Structures are given as structure tokens and as C-alpha cells.
Coordinates of C-alpha atoms in Angstrom, one line a residue:
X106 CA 30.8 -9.5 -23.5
X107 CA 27.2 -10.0 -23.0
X108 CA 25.0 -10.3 -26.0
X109 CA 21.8 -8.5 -26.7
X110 CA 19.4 -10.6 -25.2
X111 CA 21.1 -11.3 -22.2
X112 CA 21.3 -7.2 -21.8
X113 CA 17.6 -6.9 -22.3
X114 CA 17.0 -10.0 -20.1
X115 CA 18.8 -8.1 -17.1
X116 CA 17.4 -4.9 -17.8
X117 CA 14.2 -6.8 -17.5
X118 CA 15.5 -8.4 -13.9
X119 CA 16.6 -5.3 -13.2
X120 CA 13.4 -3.3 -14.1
X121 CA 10.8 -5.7 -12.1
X122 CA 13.3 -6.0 -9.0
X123 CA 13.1 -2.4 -8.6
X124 CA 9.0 -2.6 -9.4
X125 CA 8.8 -5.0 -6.6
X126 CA 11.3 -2.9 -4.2
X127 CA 8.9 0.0 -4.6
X128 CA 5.7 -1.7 -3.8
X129 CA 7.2 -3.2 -1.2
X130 CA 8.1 0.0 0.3
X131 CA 5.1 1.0 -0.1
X132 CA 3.0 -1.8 1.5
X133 CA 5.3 -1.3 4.5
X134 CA 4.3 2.4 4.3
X135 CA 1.0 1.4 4.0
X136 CA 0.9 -1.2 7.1
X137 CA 2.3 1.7 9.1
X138 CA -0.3 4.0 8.3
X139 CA -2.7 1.6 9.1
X140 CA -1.2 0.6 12.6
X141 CA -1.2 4.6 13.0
X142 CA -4.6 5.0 11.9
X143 CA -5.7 2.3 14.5
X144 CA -3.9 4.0 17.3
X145 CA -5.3 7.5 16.8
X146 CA -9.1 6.3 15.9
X147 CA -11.6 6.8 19.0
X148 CA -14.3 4.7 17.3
X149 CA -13.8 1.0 18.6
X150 CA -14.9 -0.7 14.9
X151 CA -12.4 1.4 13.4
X152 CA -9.7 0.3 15.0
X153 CA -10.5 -3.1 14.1
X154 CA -10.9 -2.1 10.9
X155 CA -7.4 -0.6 10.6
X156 CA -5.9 -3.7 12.3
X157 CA -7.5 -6.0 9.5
X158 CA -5.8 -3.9 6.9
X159 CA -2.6 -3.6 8.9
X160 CA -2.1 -7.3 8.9
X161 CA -3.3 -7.4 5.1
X162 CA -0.4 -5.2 4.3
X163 CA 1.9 -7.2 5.9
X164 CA 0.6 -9.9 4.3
X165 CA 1.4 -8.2 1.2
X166 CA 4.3 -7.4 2.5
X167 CA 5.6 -11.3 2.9
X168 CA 4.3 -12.0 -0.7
X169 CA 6.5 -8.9 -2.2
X170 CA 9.4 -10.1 -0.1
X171 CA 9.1 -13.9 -1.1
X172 CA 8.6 -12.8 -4.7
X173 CA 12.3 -10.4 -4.6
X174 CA 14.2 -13.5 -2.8
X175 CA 12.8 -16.0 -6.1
X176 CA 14.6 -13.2 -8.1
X177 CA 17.7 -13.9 -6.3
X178 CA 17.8 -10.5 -4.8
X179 CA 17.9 -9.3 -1.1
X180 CA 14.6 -7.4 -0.1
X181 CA 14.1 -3.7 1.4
X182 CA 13.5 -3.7 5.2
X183 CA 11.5 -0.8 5.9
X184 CA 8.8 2.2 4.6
X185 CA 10.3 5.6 3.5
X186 CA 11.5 8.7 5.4
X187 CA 8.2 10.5 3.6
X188 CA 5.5 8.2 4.6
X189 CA 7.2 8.7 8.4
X190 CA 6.8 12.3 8.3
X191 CA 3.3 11.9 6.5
X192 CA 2.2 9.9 10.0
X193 CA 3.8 12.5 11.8
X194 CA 1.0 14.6 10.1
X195 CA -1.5 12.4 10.8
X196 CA -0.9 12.9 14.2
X197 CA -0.7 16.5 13.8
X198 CA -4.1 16.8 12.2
X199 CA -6.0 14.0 14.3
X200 CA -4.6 16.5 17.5
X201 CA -6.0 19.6 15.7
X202 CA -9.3 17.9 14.0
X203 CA -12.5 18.1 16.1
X204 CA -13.7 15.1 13.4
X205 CA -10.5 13.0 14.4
X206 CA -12.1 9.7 12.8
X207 CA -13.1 11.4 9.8
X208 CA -9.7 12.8 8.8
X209 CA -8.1 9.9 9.4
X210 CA -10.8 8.2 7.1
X211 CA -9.8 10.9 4.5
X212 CA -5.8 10.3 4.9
X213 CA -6.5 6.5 4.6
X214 CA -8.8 7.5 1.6
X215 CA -5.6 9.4 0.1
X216 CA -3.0 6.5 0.8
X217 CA -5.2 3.2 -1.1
X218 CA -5.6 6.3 -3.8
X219 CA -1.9 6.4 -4.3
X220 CA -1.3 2.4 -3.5
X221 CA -3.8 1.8 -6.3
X222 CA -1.8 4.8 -8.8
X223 CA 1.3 2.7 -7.9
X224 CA -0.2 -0.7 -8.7
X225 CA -1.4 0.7 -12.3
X226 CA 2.0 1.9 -13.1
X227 CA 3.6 -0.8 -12.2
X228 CA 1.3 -3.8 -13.7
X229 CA 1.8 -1.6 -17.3
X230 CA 4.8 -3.4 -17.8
X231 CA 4.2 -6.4 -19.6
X232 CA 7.1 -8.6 -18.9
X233 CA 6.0 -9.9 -15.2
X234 CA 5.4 -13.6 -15.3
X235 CA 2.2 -15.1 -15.1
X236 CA 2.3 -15.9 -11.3
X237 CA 3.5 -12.5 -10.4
X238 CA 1.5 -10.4 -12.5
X239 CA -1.7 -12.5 -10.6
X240 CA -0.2 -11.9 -7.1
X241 CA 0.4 -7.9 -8.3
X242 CA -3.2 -8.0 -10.0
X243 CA -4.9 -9.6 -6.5
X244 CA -3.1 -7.5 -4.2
X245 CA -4.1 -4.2 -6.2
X246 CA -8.2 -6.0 -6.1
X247 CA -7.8 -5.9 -2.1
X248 CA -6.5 -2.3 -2.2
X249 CA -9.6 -1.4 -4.5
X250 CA -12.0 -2.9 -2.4
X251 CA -10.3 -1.4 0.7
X252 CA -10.8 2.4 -0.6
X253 CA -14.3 1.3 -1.6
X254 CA -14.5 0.2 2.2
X255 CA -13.1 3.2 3.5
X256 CA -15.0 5.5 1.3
X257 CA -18.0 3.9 2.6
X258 CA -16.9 4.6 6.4
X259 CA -16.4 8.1 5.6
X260 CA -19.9 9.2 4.1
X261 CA -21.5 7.7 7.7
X262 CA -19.1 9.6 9.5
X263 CA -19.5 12.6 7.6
X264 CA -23.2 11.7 7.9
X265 CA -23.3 10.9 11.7
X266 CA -21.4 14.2 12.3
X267 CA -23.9 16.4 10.6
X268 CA -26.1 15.3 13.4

């Protein structure tokens, strides 16, 4: 019979396992949106744009995974089934959009709004170790400045366009 600390001590394991799990996902969710950003954009600095932050996710992506396997558990492998279907739309609306750059700006503006959501959920628990909570705490700076980056792009666009 386990006693009451070692109870709470797993439901902590448990708890920041699963917190990790779902950034990951995310991040891989994120990377893929980013690679499908990159393929659908017509202007050339975008695309480099969208490579950088591709390869940041999956920089992210090898942090997250590291930090699971140091909790003796086996990482996820892939995004979700409803960030695949939201790229699907991407497509959808880049084929339909006369602005194609610009609403991909504005989906990438919605994604880093709902990485950031995730981040600030998840750093409210208090019971991450120093050295994660740091990694969580940079990777969640990155995504800030990335939607301040993208935000940016999209008021030339919108600007340029008006022209």
C-alpha cells in the first residue's frame, strides 16, 4: 500500500508527464503548421521565415522529448488529428484567398495565440522543477516574440495590400 506522499508524488509525475505530452503535441502541431505555412507562402522572406520557426519547433520539440524520457516515460510521436485537418484548411483558405500571404500570417497569428494560452496553463502548476519550469518559461519567451514577429509581418502586408 502506497502512503500519502508517494500518492501525491505520482500524481505529480503523472500530472507534469501529461503537461509535457501536450506541449509536445502541440510543438509538433506547431512545426507542421509552420512547414505548411512555408509551402503555401508566395513571398520568398516568408518562407524563410516559416522555415526558421519550423526548425525552432522542432527544436522545442527535442527539448520536450528529452525532458519526458528524464521522467522515465516514453514520448508522443506525432501532432493531433485536429491540427491535420486545421492545415487542411489552411490550404483551403490560401486556394480561396486573393491575400494568400496575409491569411496565412493571420492563421500563424492564431496558432502562437493558442501555443502561448497553452504555455500559461500549463507553467500555473507550481510543482515543475527549476530546470524545467526555465526550459517551459524560454520556450513560451520565443513563442511571444514569434507572434510579436508575425503580427509585425501582417500590418505590412495588410499595408502593402491596400496599395
Amino acid at each position: 500500500m502506497k502512503t500519502t506522499l508517494e500518492r501525491a508524488k505520482e500524481k505529480i509525475h503523472e500530472r507534469t508527464v501529461s503537461n509535457l505530452q501536450d506541449l509536445l503535441e502541440r510543438t509538433y502541431d506547431a512545426e507542421a503548421g509552420y512547414k505548411k505555412a512555408m509551402e503555401l507562402a508566395k513571398d520568398p522572406n516568408y518562407e524563410e521565415f516559416f522555415m526558421k520557426r519550423a526548425a525552432n519547433r522542432a527544436v522545442f520539440a527535442t527539448e520536450l522529448d528529452q525532458e519526458i524520457r528524464n521522467l522515465n516515460e516514453t514520448p508522443i510521436e506525432s501532432g493531433s488529428t485536429k491540427a491535420a485537418l486545421h492545415r487542411g484548411w489552411m490550404d483551403t483558405r490560401a486556394w480561396l484567398s486573393t491575400s494568400t500571404d496575409e491569411a496565412i500570417l493571420e492563421e500563424c497569428i492564431r496558432g502562437e495565440k493558442a501555443s502561448l494560452d497553452t504555455y500559461n496553463e500549463i507553467l500555473v502548476d507550481e510543482s515543475f522543477n527549476p530546470e524545467l519550469r526555465n526550459v517551459l518559461m524560454n520556450q513560451m519567451l520565443q513563442i511571444r516574440r514569434s507572434l510579436d514577429t508575425v503580427k509585425d509581418l501582417k500590418a505590412t502586408e495588410e499595408v502593402v495590400n491596400s496599395f
